[in-house]
Each structure stands twice: as structure tokens, then as C-alpha cells.
Coordinates of C-alpha atoms in Angstrom, one line a residue:
M25 CA -2.7 -3.6 -7.4
S26 CA 0.5 -3.5 -5.5
A27 CA 2.4 -4.8 -2.3
S28 CA 5.4 -4.2 -0.1
A29 CA 8.7 -6.0 -0.1
V30 CA 12.1 -4.4 0.0
N31 CA 10.8 -0.8 0.3
L32 CA 13.5 1.6 1.5
P33 CA 11.7 4.9 0.9
A34 CA 13.1 7.4 -1.5
H35 CA 14.9 10.4 0.1
E36 CA 12.5 12.8 -1.5
D37 CA 9.5 11.3 0.2
I38 CA 7.9 13.2 3.1
P39 CA 9.7 11.5 6.1
D40 CA 7.8 9.6 8.8
S41 CA 10.7 9.7 11.2
V42 CA 13.9 11.6 11.1
S43 CA 14.8 13.2 7.8
D44 CA 18.0 12.0 6.2
S45 CA 19.3 15.4 5.4
S46 CA 18.9 19.1 5.4
D47 CA 20.9 20.0 2.4
I48 CA 22.4 23.4 2.9
S49 CA 26.1 22.4 2.5
N50 CA 26.3 23.7 -1.0
E51 CA 24.9 27.2 -0.3
E52 CA 27.3 30.1 -0.7
G53 CA 28.9 31.3 2.5
W54 CA 28.5 28.1 4.5
E55 CA 31.7 26.4 3.4
D56 CA 33.7 27.7 6.3
V57 CA 31.3 26.6 9.0
E58 CA 30.0 23.3 7.7
P59 CA 31.7 20.1 9.0
D60 CA 33.8 18.0 6.6
E61 CA 31.5 15.1 6.8
E62 CA 27.7 15.1 6.1
S63 CA 25.7 14.5 9.3
N64 CA 23.0 11.8 9.0
P65 CA 20.9 11.9 12.2
V66 CA 19.9 8.4 13.3
V67 CA 17.2 7.2 15.7
G68 CA 18.4 4.9 18.4
L69 CA 17.8 1.2 18.1
F70 CA 16.7 0.9 21.7
S71 CA 15.3 4.4 22.4
E72 CA 13.7 7.3 20.6
Q73 CA 16.8 9.4 21.1
V74 CA 18.2 11.0 17.9
F75 CA 22.0 10.8 17.4
P76 CA 24.1 12.9 15.0
D77 CA 25.3 9.8 13.2
A78 CA 25.3 6.0 13.1
R79 CA 28.6 5.6 14.9
S80 CA 27.5 7.5 18.0
M81 CA 24.2 5.7 18.1
L82 CA 25.9 2.3 17.9
K83 CA 28.4 3.3 20.6
E84 CA 25.5 4.0 23.0
C85 CA 23.9 0.6 22.0
K86 CA 27.2 -1.2 22.8
E87 CA 27.8 0.6 26.2
K88 CA 24.2 0.7 27.4
Y89 CA 22.5 -2.3 25.9
N90 CA 25.4 -4.6 25.2
F91 CA 24.6 -4.6 21.5
D92 CA 27.7 -4.6 19.3
L93 CA 26.5 -4.4 15.7
L94 CA 29.9 -4.8 14.1
K95 CA 30.8 -7.8 16.3
I96 CA 27.5 -9.5 15.5
Q97 CA 28.0 -8.9 11.7
K98 CA 31.5 -10.5 12.0
D99 CA 30.4 -13.4 14.2
L100 CA 27.4 -14.4 12.2
G101 CA 29.0 -13.6 8.8
L102 CA 26.3 -11.2 7.7
D103 CA 26.1 -9.8 4.3
F104 CA 24.5 -6.5 3.4
L105 CA 20.9 -7.7 3.2
D106 CA 21.4 -9.7 6.5
N107 CA 22.5 -6.4 8.1
I108 CA 19.3 -4.7 7.0
K109 CA 17.2 -7.7 8.4
L110 CA 19.1 -7.5 11.7
V111 CA 18.4 -3.8 12.1
N112 CA 14.7 -4.1 11.3
Y113 CA 14.5 -7.2 13.5
V114 CA 15.9 -5.3 16.5
R115 CA 13.6 -2.3 15.8
S116 CA 10.5 -4.5 15.5
E117 CA 11.3 -6.4 18.8
V118 CA 12.0 -3.1 20.7
K119 CA 8.7 -1.8 19.3
K120 CA 7.0 -4.8 20.8
G121 CA 8.6 -3.9 24.2
N122 CA 11.4 -6.5 24.0
N123 CA 14.7 -4.6 24.8
T124 CA 16.7 -7.8 24.8
P125 CA 16.1 -9.4 21.4
D126 CA 17.8 -12.7 20.6
F127 CA 20.4 -12.3 17.9
S128 CA 22.5 -15.3 18.6
S129 CA 21.7 -16.8 15.2
K130 CA 20.8 -15.6 11.7
S131 CA 17.7 -17.8 11.9
K132 CA 16.2 -15.3 14.3
F133 CA 15.9 -12.7 11.5
E134 CA 16.2 -14.6 8.3
D135 CA 12.6 -13.9 7.3
D136 CA 12.4 -11.6 4.2
A137 CA 9.7 -9.6 6.1
Y138 CA 12.6 -7.9 7.9
L139 CA 13.7 -6.3 4.6
K140 CA 10.8 -3.9 5.1
P141 CA 11.9 -0.9 7.3
V142 CA 10.3 -0.5 10.6
L143 CA 11.1 3.2 10.5
E144 CA 10.5 5.1 7.2
D145 CA 13.6 7.0 6.0
D146 CA 15.7 5.0 8.5
A147 CA 19.1 6.7 8.1
L148 CA 20.8 3.7 9.8
L149 CA 19.9 1.5 6.8
Y150 CA 21.7 3.9 4.5
S151 CA 24.8 3.8 6.7
L152 CA 25.3 0.1 6.9
D153 CA 27.7 -0.2 4.0
D154 CA 29.9 2.5 5.5
L155 CA 29.9 0.8 8.9
A156 CA 30.7 -2.5 7.2
E157 CA 33.8 -1.0 5.6
E158 CA 34.9 0.4 8.9
G159 CA 34.5 -2.9 10.6
E160 CA 36.5 -4.8 8.0
E161 CA 40.1 -3.6 7.8
S162 CA 40.3 -4.4 4.1
A163 CA 41.9 -2.4 1.3
P164 CA 39.8 -0.9 -1.5
G165 CA 39.2 -3.2 -4.3
T166 CA 39.1 -6.4 -2.3
E167 CA 36.6 -9.2 -3.1
A168 CA 34.6 -8.4 0.1
E169 CA 34.2 -4.7 -0.9
R170 CA 33.2 -5.8 -4.4
Q171 CA 30.5 -8.0 -3.0
V172 CA 29.2 -5.3 -0.8
L173 CA 29.0 -2.9 -3.7
E174 CA 27.2 -5.5 -5.8
L175 CA 24.7 -6.2 -3.1
Q176 CA 24.1 -2.4 -2.6
E177 CA 23.5 -2.0 -6.3
N178 CA 21.0 -4.9 -6.3
L179 CA 19.3 -3.4 -3.3
E180 CA 19.0 0.0 -5.0
R181 CA 17.5 -1.8 -8.0
L182 CA 15.0 -3.5 -5.9
Q183 CA 14.2 -0.3 -4.1
T184 CA 13.5 1.4 -7.4
Q185 CA 11.2 -1.4 -8.6
F186 CA 9.2 -1.7 -5.4
S187 CA 8.7 2.0 -5.0
E188 CA 7.4 2.0 -8.6
Y189 CA 4.5 -0.2 -7.8
R190 CA 3.0 2.3 -5.3
L191 CA 3.4 5.2 -7.6
A192 CA 3.1 3.6 -11.0
V193 CA -0.5 4.4 -11.6
Q194 CA -0.3 7.9 -10.3
Q195 CA 2.9 8.7 -12.1
S196 CA 1.8 7.4 -15.5
M197 CA -1.4 9.3 -15.3
D198 CA 0.2 12.5 -14.1
D199 CA 2.9 12.3 -16.8
Q200 CA 0.3 11.9 -19.5
L201 CA -1.9 14.7 -18.2
S202 CA 1.1 17.0 -17.9
K203 CA 2.2 16.3 -21.5
E204 CA -1.3 17.1 -22.7
D205 CA -1.5 20.3 -20.7
Q206 CA 1.8 21.4 -22.3
K207 CA 0.4 20.7 -25.8
L208 CA -2.7 22.7 -24.8
A209 CA -0.5 25.7 -23.9
E210 CA 1.1 25.6 -27.4
S211 CA -2.1 25.2 -29.3
T212 CA -5.8 25.8 -29.1
P213 CA -7.7 22.5 -29.7
K214 CA -11.4 22.2 -29.1
P215 CA -12.1 21.6 -25.4
S216 CA -14.1 18.5 -26.0
S217 CA -11.4 16.8 -28.1
H218 CA -8.8 17.9 -25.5
A219 CA -10.7 16.3 -22.7
I220 CA -11.1 13.1 -24.7
D221 CA -7.4 12.9 -25.6
R222 CA -6.3 13.9 -22.0
H223 CA -8.3 11.0 -20.5
Q224 CA -7.3 8.6 -23.2
E225 CA -3.6 9.2 -22.7
A226 CA -4.0 8.9 -18.9
E227 CA -6.0 5.7 -19.4
D228 CA -3.2 4.3 -21.6
G229 CA -0.7 5.2 -18.9
Y230 CA -2.7 3.3 -16.3
F231 CA -2.5 0.1 -18.3
V232 CA 1.2 0.6 -19.1
S233 CA 1.9 0.8 -15.3
Y234 CA 0.6 -2.8 -15.0
A235 CA 3.3 -4.1 -17.3
Y236 CA 5.8 -3.8 -14.5
N237 CA 6.9 -7.1 -13.0
A238 CA 7.1 -5.5 -9.5
I239 CA 3.4 -4.8 -9.3
H240 CA 2.5 -8.4 -10.1
E241 CA 5.2 -9.8 -7.8
S242 CA 3.9 -7.7 -4.9
M243 CA 0.3 -9.0 -5.6
L244 CA 1.3 -12.6 -5.9
K245 CA 3.4 -12.4 -2.7
D246 CA 0.4 -11.0 -0.8
S247 CA -0.6 -14.4 0.6
I248 CA -3.8 -13.1 2.2
R249 CA -5.0 -12.0 -1.2
T250 CA -3.8 -14.9 -3.4
D251 CA -4.5 -17.6 -0.9
S252 CA -8.1 -16.4 -0.5
Y253 CA -8.8 -16.7 -4.2
R254 CA -7.1 -20.1 -4.4
D255 CA -9.0 -21.4 -1.4
F256 CA -12.3 -20.3 -2.7
V257 CA -11.8 -21.9 -6.1
Y258 CA -10.3 -25.1 -4.8
E259 CA -12.8 -25.5 -2.0
N260 CA -15.7 -25.1 -4.4
K261 CA -14.6 -27.2 -7.3
H262 CA -18.1 -28.4 -7.8
V263 CA -19.1 -24.8 -8.5
F264 CA -16.4 -24.4 -11.2
K265 CA -16.5 -27.8 -12.8
D266 CA -17.5 -27.7 -16.5
K267 CA -18.2 -23.9 -16.2
V268 CA -17.2 -21.0 -18.5
V269 CA -15.2 -18.5 -16.5
L270 CA -14.3 -14.9 -17.3
D271 CA -11.2 -13.4 -15.5
V272 CA -11.3 -9.6 -15.8
G273 CA -7.9 -8.0 -15.5
C274 CA -6.1 -11.3 -15.4
G275 CA -2.5 -10.1 -14.9
T276 CA -0.2 -13.1 -14.9
G277 CA -3.2 -15.4 -15.2
I278 CA -2.9 -16.9 -11.7
L279 CA -6.7 -16.8 -11.0
S280 CA -7.4 -18.3 -14.4
M281 CA -5.1 -21.2 -13.7
F282 CA -6.8 -21.8 -10.4
C283 CA -10.1 -22.1 -12.2
A284 CA -8.7 -24.3 -14.9
K285 CA -7.2 -26.6 -12.2
A286 CA -10.6 -26.7 -10.5
G287 CA -12.2 -28.2 -13.5
A288 CA -13.5 -25.2 -15.5
K289 CA -14.4 -26.1 -19.1
K290 CA -13.2 -22.8 -20.5
V291 CA -11.5 -19.8 -19.0
I292 CA -11.3 -16.4 -20.8
A293 CA -8.5 -14.2 -19.4
V294 CA -8.7 -10.5 -20.4
D295 CA -6.1 -7.8 -19.7
N296 CA -5.3 -4.5 -21.5
S297 CA -1.7 -4.5 -20.3
N298 CA 1.4 -6.0 -22.0
I299 CA 1.4 -8.5 -19.1
I300 CA -1.1 -10.5 -21.2
D301 CA 1.9 -11.7 -23.3
R302 CA 3.5 -13.1 -20.2
A303 CA 0.2 -14.6 -19.2
K304 CA 0.0 -16.5 -22.5
E305 CA 3.5 -17.9 -22.0
I306 CA 2.7 -18.9 -18.4
V307 CA -0.5 -20.6 -19.5
H308 CA 1.3 -22.5 -22.2
D309 CA 4.2 -23.5 -19.9
N310 CA 1.7 -25.0 -17.4
G311 CA -0.1 -27.0 -20.1
L312 CA -3.4 -25.2 -19.8
G313 CA -3.6 -23.6 -23.2
D314 CA -6.5 -25.9 -24.2
V315 CA -8.6 -24.5 -21.4
I316 CA -7.5 -20.8 -21.0
T317 CA -7.8 -18.2 -23.8
C318 CA -5.9 -15.0 -23.2
I319 CA -7.2 -11.8 -24.9
R320 CA -5.6 -8.4 -25.0
G321 CA -7.9 -5.4 -24.6
K322 CA -10.4 -3.6 -22.5
I323 CA -13.3 -5.7 -21.5
E324 CA -15.6 -3.0 -22.8
E325 CA -14.0 -3.3 -26.3
V326 CA -12.9 -6.9 -26.9
A327 CA -15.0 -9.6 -28.5
L328 CA -15.2 -12.7 -26.4
P329 CA -15.4 -16.2 -28.0
V330 CA -18.6 -16.9 -26.1
E331 CA -22.0 -15.1 -25.6
K332 CA -22.2 -15.7 -21.9
V333 CA -20.1 -16.9 -19.0
D334 CA -21.1 -18.8 -15.8
I335 CA -18.6 -17.1 -13.4
I336 CA -16.7 -13.9 -13.3
I337 CA -13.6 -13.8 -11.2
S338 CA -11.5 -10.7 -10.8
E339 CA -9.1 -9.0 -8.4
W340 CA -10.2 -5.5 -9.0
M341 CA -9.8 -3.9 -5.6
G342 CA -7.7 -0.7 -5.2
Y343 CA -6.5 1.4 -2.3
G344 CA -9.5 2.4 -0.2
L345 CA -11.4 -0.3 -2.3
L346 CA -12.4 1.9 -5.2
F347 CA -9.2 3.7 -6.3
E348 CA -8.4 2.8 -9.9
A349 CA -12.1 2.5 -10.8
M350 CA -11.5 -1.0 -12.1
F351 CA -14.7 -2.3 -10.6
D352 CA -16.6 -0.2 -13.2
S353 CA -15.2 -2.6 -15.9
V354 CA -16.1 -5.6 -13.8
I355 CA -19.7 -4.3 -13.5
Y356 CA -19.8 -3.9 -17.3
A357 CA -18.6 -7.5 -17.8
R358 CA -21.2 -8.7 -15.3
D359 CA -24.1 -6.9 -17.1
R360 CA -22.9 -7.9 -20.5
Y361 CA -21.7 -11.5 -20.1
L362 CA -22.8 -13.1 -16.9
V363 CA -25.7 -15.6 -17.2
P364 CA -28.7 -15.1 -15.0
G365 CA -27.9 -16.7 -11.7
G366 CA -24.2 -16.6 -12.5
L367 CA -21.5 -16.2 -9.8
M368 CA -19.3 -13.2 -9.0
A369 CA -16.1 -14.0 -7.2
P370 CA -15.7 -12.2 -4.8
S371 CA -19.4 -11.7 -4.1
H372 CA -19.3 -8.9 -1.5
A373 CA -17.2 -6.1 -0.2
T374 CA -17.6 -3.9 2.8
L375 CA -16.0 -0.6 3.7
R376 CA -15.2 0.2 7.3
V377 CA -14.2 3.4 9.2
A378 CA -12.6 3.9 12.6
P379 CA -11.2 6.8 14.6
Y380 CA -7.5 7.2 14.4
A381 CA -4.9 8.7 16.8
D382 CA -1.2 8.3 16.4
P383 CA 0.8 11.2 18.0
D384 CA 4.1 9.7 17.0
F385 CA 3.2 9.7 13.3
I386 CA 1.8 13.2 13.6
A387 CA 5.1 14.3 15.1
S388 CA 7.2 12.8 12.4
H389 CA 4.9 13.6 9.5
I390 CA 3.5 17.1 10.5
S391 CA 5.4 18.6 13.5
F392 CA 8.7 17.7 11.9
W393 CA 8.4 20.6 9.5
H394 CA 8.2 23.2 12.3
N395 CA 11.9 22.7 13.1
V396 CA 14.3 21.1 10.6
Y397 CA 17.8 21.5 11.8
G398 CA 16.8 24.7 13.5
F399 CA 14.9 26.1 10.4
K400 CA 11.2 26.7 10.1
M401 CA 9.8 24.9 7.0
D402 CA 6.0 25.3 7.6
S403 CA 5.6 26.0 3.9
M404 CA 6.1 22.3 3.3
L405 CA 2.8 21.7 5.0
H406 CA 1.0 23.3 2.1
K407 CA -1.8 20.9 1.1
I408 CA -0.3 18.1 3.2
Y409 CA -3.8 17.4 4.5
D410 CA -5.4 17.2 1.0
E411 CA -4.2 13.8 0.1
A412 CA -5.3 10.6 1.8
L413 CA -2.3 8.4 2.9
V414 CA -1.9 4.7 2.3
R415 CA 0.1 3.1 5.1
S416 CA 0.1 0.1 7.4
N417 CA -0.9 0.9 11.0
Q418 CA -0.6 -0.7 14.4
P419 CA -3.9 -1.8 16.0
E420 CA -3.3 0.6 18.9
T421 CA -3.7 3.6 16.6
I422 CA -7.3 2.6 16.1
V423 CA -9.0 4.2 19.1
G424 CA -12.6 3.0 18.6
E425 CA -14.5 0.1 17.2
A426 CA -14.7 0.2 13.4
Q427 CA -18.1 0.3 11.8
T428 CA -19.1 -0.9 8.4
F429 CA -20.5 2.2 6.5
Y430 CA -21.1 0.6 3.1
T431 CA -21.8 -2.9 1.9
L432 CA -21.3 -3.7 -1.8
P433 CA -23.3 -6.7 -3.1
L434 CA -21.2 -7.3 -6.2
H435 CA -24.0 -9.2 -8.1
T436 CA -26.3 -6.2 -8.1
I437 CA -24.5 -2.9 -7.4
T438 CA -24.4 -0.3 -10.2
V439 CA -21.6 2.1 -11.2
E440 CA -23.8 5.0 -10.0
E441 CA -23.9 3.5 -6.5
L442 CA -20.1 3.7 -6.3
S443 CA -20.5 7.4 -5.6
F444 CA -22.2 7.7 -2.2
L445 CA -22.5 9.4 1.2
K446 CA -23.1 7.0 4.0
E447 CA -23.7 7.5 7.8
F448 CA -21.5 6.0 10.5
Q449 CA -21.3 6.0 14.3
V450 CA -18.3 5.0 16.4
T451 CA -17.5 4.9 20.1
L452 CA -14.0 5.6 21.5
N453 CA -12.5 2.8 23.5
Q454 CA -9.8 4.9 25.2
D455 CA -9.0 8.5 26.2
I456 CA -7.1 10.4 23.5
D457 CA -5.5 13.9 23.5
S458 CA -6.9 14.5 20.0
L459 CA -8.6 12.8 17.1
D460 CA -5.9 12.7 14.5
G461 CA -7.9 11.4 11.6
W462 CA -9.9 8.5 10.2
A463 CA -8.8 5.0 9.1
I464 CA -10.6 3.4 6.2
W465 CA -10.2 -0.2 5.0
F466 CA -12.2 -2.9 3.3
D467 CA -13.2 -6.5 3.8
I468 CA -13.8 -9.1 1.0
F469 CA -16.1 -12.1 1.0
F470 CA -16.5 -15.1 -1.3
M471 CA -20.0 -16.4 -1.0
P472 CA -20.7 -19.6 -3.1
S473 CA -24.0 -18.5 -4.7
C474 CA -25.4 -15.3 -6.2
E475 CA -28.4 -15.8 -3.8
S476 CA -26.1 -15.8 -0.7
V477 CA -26.9 -13.0 1.7
L478 CA -24.0 -11.4 3.7
P479 CA -24.9 -10.9 7.4
E480 CA -25.2 -7.4 8.6
D481 CA -21.8 -6.0 9.8
A482 CA -20.1 -9.3 8.7
I483 CA -16.5 -9.7 10.0
P484 CA -14.1 -12.0 8.1
T485 CA -12.9 -13.9 11.2
E486 CA -16.5 -14.8 12.1
M487 CA -17.4 -15.7 8.5
Q488 CA -14.3 -17.9 8.2
K489 CA -15.6 -20.0 11.2
K490 CA -18.7 -20.6 9.1
G491 CA -16.6 -21.8 6.2
I492 CA -16.8 -18.6 4.1
V493 CA -13.6 -17.6 2.5
S494 CA -12.9 -13.9 3.4
F495 CA -10.2 -11.5 4.4
T496 CA -9.7 -8.1 5.8
T497 CA -7.3 -5.3 4.9
G498 CA -7.6 -3.7 8.3
P499 CA -4.8 -3.2 10.9
H500 CA -6.0 -6.0 13.1
G501 CA -5.4 -8.6 10.4
T502 CA -2.2 -9.8 8.6
E503 CA -0.9 -6.9 6.5
T504 CA -1.9 -6.8 2.8
H505 CA -0.5 -4.7 0.0
W506 CA -3.6 -2.5 0.2
Q507 CA -2.8 -1.5 3.8
Q508 CA -5.2 1.2 5.1
T509 CA -6.3 4.6 3.9
I510 CA -5.6 7.3 6.5
C511 CA -7.3 10.7 6.3
L512 CA -5.5 13.1 8.6
I513 CA -7.5 15.9 10.2
D514 CA -6.2 19.4 9.6
Q515 CA -5.8 20.6 13.2
A516 CA -5.4 24.2 12.1
K517 CA -9.0 24.2 10.8
H518 CA -10.4 21.7 13.3
K519 CA -8.9 22.5 16.7
A520 CA -7.8 19.4 18.5
Q521 CA -9.8 18.5 21.6
P522 CA -9.2 15.8 24.1
L523 CA -11.8 13.0 24.0
K524 CA -12.8 10.5 26.6
K525 CA -13.4 6.7 26.4
G526 CA -17.0 6.0 25.7
Q527 CA -17.7 9.2 23.7
T528 CA -19.6 8.7 20.5
I529 CA -18.8 10.3 17.2
S530 CA -21.3 10.2 14.4
G531 CA -20.9 11.3 10.8
K532 CA -20.9 10.5 7.1
V533 CA -18.3 9.2 4.7
G534 CA -18.5 10.1 1.0
Y535 CA -16.8 8.7 -2.1
E536 CA -16.7 10.4 -5.4
K537 CA -14.5 10.2 -8.5
T538 CA -12.0 13.0 -8.6
E539 CA -13.5 13.9 -12.0
K540 CA -15.6 12.1 -14.6
G541 CA -13.7 9.3 -16.2
A542 CA -10.8 9.5 -13.6
R543 CA -9.5 6.7 -11.6
G544 CA -8.8 8.7 -8.4
V545 CA -11.2 9.0 -5.6
D546 CA -12.3 12.0 -3.4
I547 CA -13.1 11.0 0.1
S548 CA -15.1 13.2 2.4
V549 CA -15.8 12.8 6.1
Q550 CA -18.3 14.7 8.2
W551 CA -18.1 14.1 12.0
D552 CA -19.8 15.4 15.1
S553 CA -19.2 14.7 18.8
D554 CA -19.9 16.4 22.1
A555 CA -16.5 18.0 21.9
E556 CA -16.0 18.9 18.3
K557 CA -17.4 18.7 14.8
G558 CA -15.9 19.0 11.4
V559 CA -15.9 18.2 7.7
Q560 CA -12.9 17.6 5.4
L561 CA -12.1 16.4 1.9
W562 CA -9.2 14.2 0.9
S563 CA -8.1 12.9 -2.5
L564 CA -6.8 9.3 -3.0
L565 CA -4.6 9.6 -6.1

């Protein structure tokens, strides 16, 4: 799976704040009325006011809030990436309610976390290089300008890499399916063989996507994820000592190396991506080649050098838990290779749902299209509600207590049980103008035995107090690369109604593969309260 680092959103993405452009300058007949310079509206650093450009916004910051960006850049000797961190640091502090952030030293915003934009499509970030050139009275071709350009190129490269990880799986699958559809239009193969080829090429594309470094970098840098696996293995060395371990979808081999260091007798690392070649080198470079065996291929097709294994470890979770359908392969490995009484790590997963309301996001993501530079673009809303969104949310957008609607015991669950319809009931903890959607996330638990029973409605923070390694991907915990899955309600079909604190909403959540053999997931939610009821389907692709 994938994570966030430097993630300046591409301009073609649907904006979550102010759009960078409304490109009409090239249309015939407009040349005599358009201004010479392209306007890039910028959201204020200390307010939600929208300014026509970065210069006018920074002028207001200087006069009203005593914030002089160019002076701070010069005084602290900031480079291009430092400038990005400074902007995101100020925005994050203001978002917390602090209108007087401390920027007296670079140390206040040196954390790489500030490379991630607080506002998606933040036009100010794209204007920093222009502002820097204005602040420095240097001639073209100077060393300073060359360094800025070089940093900008590096940033653009990183932007491309880290945007790839989110879309790699979807793009590779879509590309393969589109190619096959084009072939179908030019010929008339038998439907059965077409379906087989179509899914096979999509499957190949899925594994190719995991050859990208950025995907593995994002996962390894997700400390919540990686620390949890490490802590479970190292805190239970007595469980792993002299055992045979199978790592399904091993990636760079980090989990396999944890197990080897914990005393495993043999570790078999399997992956069907080219990353397995890097894993072999990593294992060798760390002197673990006598313990870890790396094998290229699908777990359903490879021949392992052992009949059975004592432990299966795997990081198989996708967005919304089941996107990618990798857990199907883990279940196959469990049923084929795990000894009776063997251990699955992790051992349990739970899915949680909560009511969601975020009028600011709705305004930027939906209402935005009603008036774009004075033009009505409602046609851009076509099918905007059909796709589930993956994004990180503030806790205040969760307007009711989350409820666990499905618990997955990984030692016993079947593939058939990964398609389901489960009931839930939540209670609002505040008044809201409308229910904007549903937030879904998952929690992961590492129990030390296949006989361990997960308590009903287990919460990671409570389980950690009992010594059980666990983590959440929910908005109340530290952000992970999985973030949360947001299913926005189509208010045109389900008229928004104000709801009161204490109101109860009951319903059902359903998961189903988008089609047989696919890795996407269709999510359905039925809900019913005193004020409204509805049912809607979203695809997680």
C-alpha cells in the first residue's frame, strides 16, 4: 500500500480548496480583454479570504498580521523547500486557532511533515519561486536562481513519484483494461477468453505498480504501520524463535528481516513484483541470506521449499481495508501452508463507520463547481458521488461515535465472508446542518495466539494498555497512509436535513467486489433516522 510525503496535488485533480486556474485565456476573442498576467487566486494565510494573487495576499498578511514572508525568507536563509514548510506550518497553526505562530527560527518548521500541503491545490505553494525571484534582486543566470530552479525540478520529481503511489494500482489496471477494450473493438475474440485476458493484464499491471520505489518508501515511512509489525515481532521473540515464517507480499523484505532478527529458523518471502529483486539484495546486504529465502511469483502459483509454516505475516491491508483484494491471497496461503494452531500476524481486523459532516470540504469539493470565475460548471459534478474518497480528516468532522460493523478473525475468515452486509447504529454527538456522508476506517490487532479472542468492539488504545500491539487508521489517531474512506451523500437525491445531538441513525454497510476477480470494492450504505433515510453505492477504485 501507499503513504503521503511531498504530495502537492496535480492541477488536474478535483480541487479541495481554490482552483489554480480557469483556463480561458487561449479562447478566440478573449485576447483583448484578458489581463497580461495569469491570475492565480490564493487563499489567505490567516483568513479564508480569497485574493487575486499571492502578492496581494502577502501584502494583507504584512499589514494586518505583521507577517512578512519575504523578510522571513531572507532573515532565516530559507531555500525553496523551507519556504513550503513555512507556509504549511503557518496554515496548520492558524487552523489550530493560533494566529500568532512562532517563526523566529527554522527549527519551528523543519519537520518534513510540513512538506504536505494543509490546503489541497494551494496556489501559494506554486507561487513561491516567483516570490523568491522578486525578493532577490539578482540577475538571471545567478547561482541563487540556478539553485532555486534545481530545487523546483527536484520537488516536481518528488511530486510525480508520490502522486503515483496513490494512483499506481488504479492507473495500471485502467490502462490494461483500456488496451484490451480497444483490441476487442478491432477483433471478435470469444467472450470467455477476452475476460480471462482482460483480468490477466489488469492483474499484471497491479503487480507492476508495486515495483515503484515511492510506494514502498511511503509504507516504510508510515511509522504507525511499520512500528506495529516490528513491536509485535520483537516483543514476542519467544513466539518466533526457531519457527518457519511465510511473508506474503514481502515488498522490500522488512517484515521478513524483523522475523529473522527475532530468531526465526527460516523465513520465506514471496512477492510477484520486481521489488523482489531489491529484497534479495537487501537481505544479502544485511547478512540474512542464510535465513531468508526470496521467491518471485503469486503465492497461489509458487512452490515453497517447505510443506508447512508456523507463522504467516503479511501487510495486506488496502484502502477501506479490502481494496486490492490481497487478503484473498493471504487466506489461500493460510489454508494451504499454515500448520494447525499456527499464527496469523496480524490476527484480527475491525471495520468502523461514523457519521461525517464537513461543510468546508463540501463547499470546496462540490459547491465549487456552481461558480467557477463566474461560470456554471455543474456538468463536472457528473458521477462525483459515485466514487469513495480516500483522505485524511480532522476529528471534528466525525459527528458521532464510531461503531464497529464487522470484525474479521484472520485465522478463520473465508474469502466468501469478505463480501457482506452488516448492521450498524450510531448516535450524533452534536447538532449538524446536514449529514454529508460516512467515514469508514479499520483497526488492526496482533494477538499472540490463534486461540486469542478479540473483545467485542475492541479499541486499539485500550488494547495497547493490555500489552496488545494494535493500531487505528481512524481520524482520532496518528495519520497513516491508509487515511480514511469517505462516502459523500448525494444531496440531490437525499435532501439534506438538520439533525440534532442525540439522534440515532441505524443502517447497514455492504462490501462487494466491483466484479468477479477485480481488486476494486463497491461499498453500499443504507441509513435511517427520524429525519431522513437513504441508500447509496460508492466504488473504491
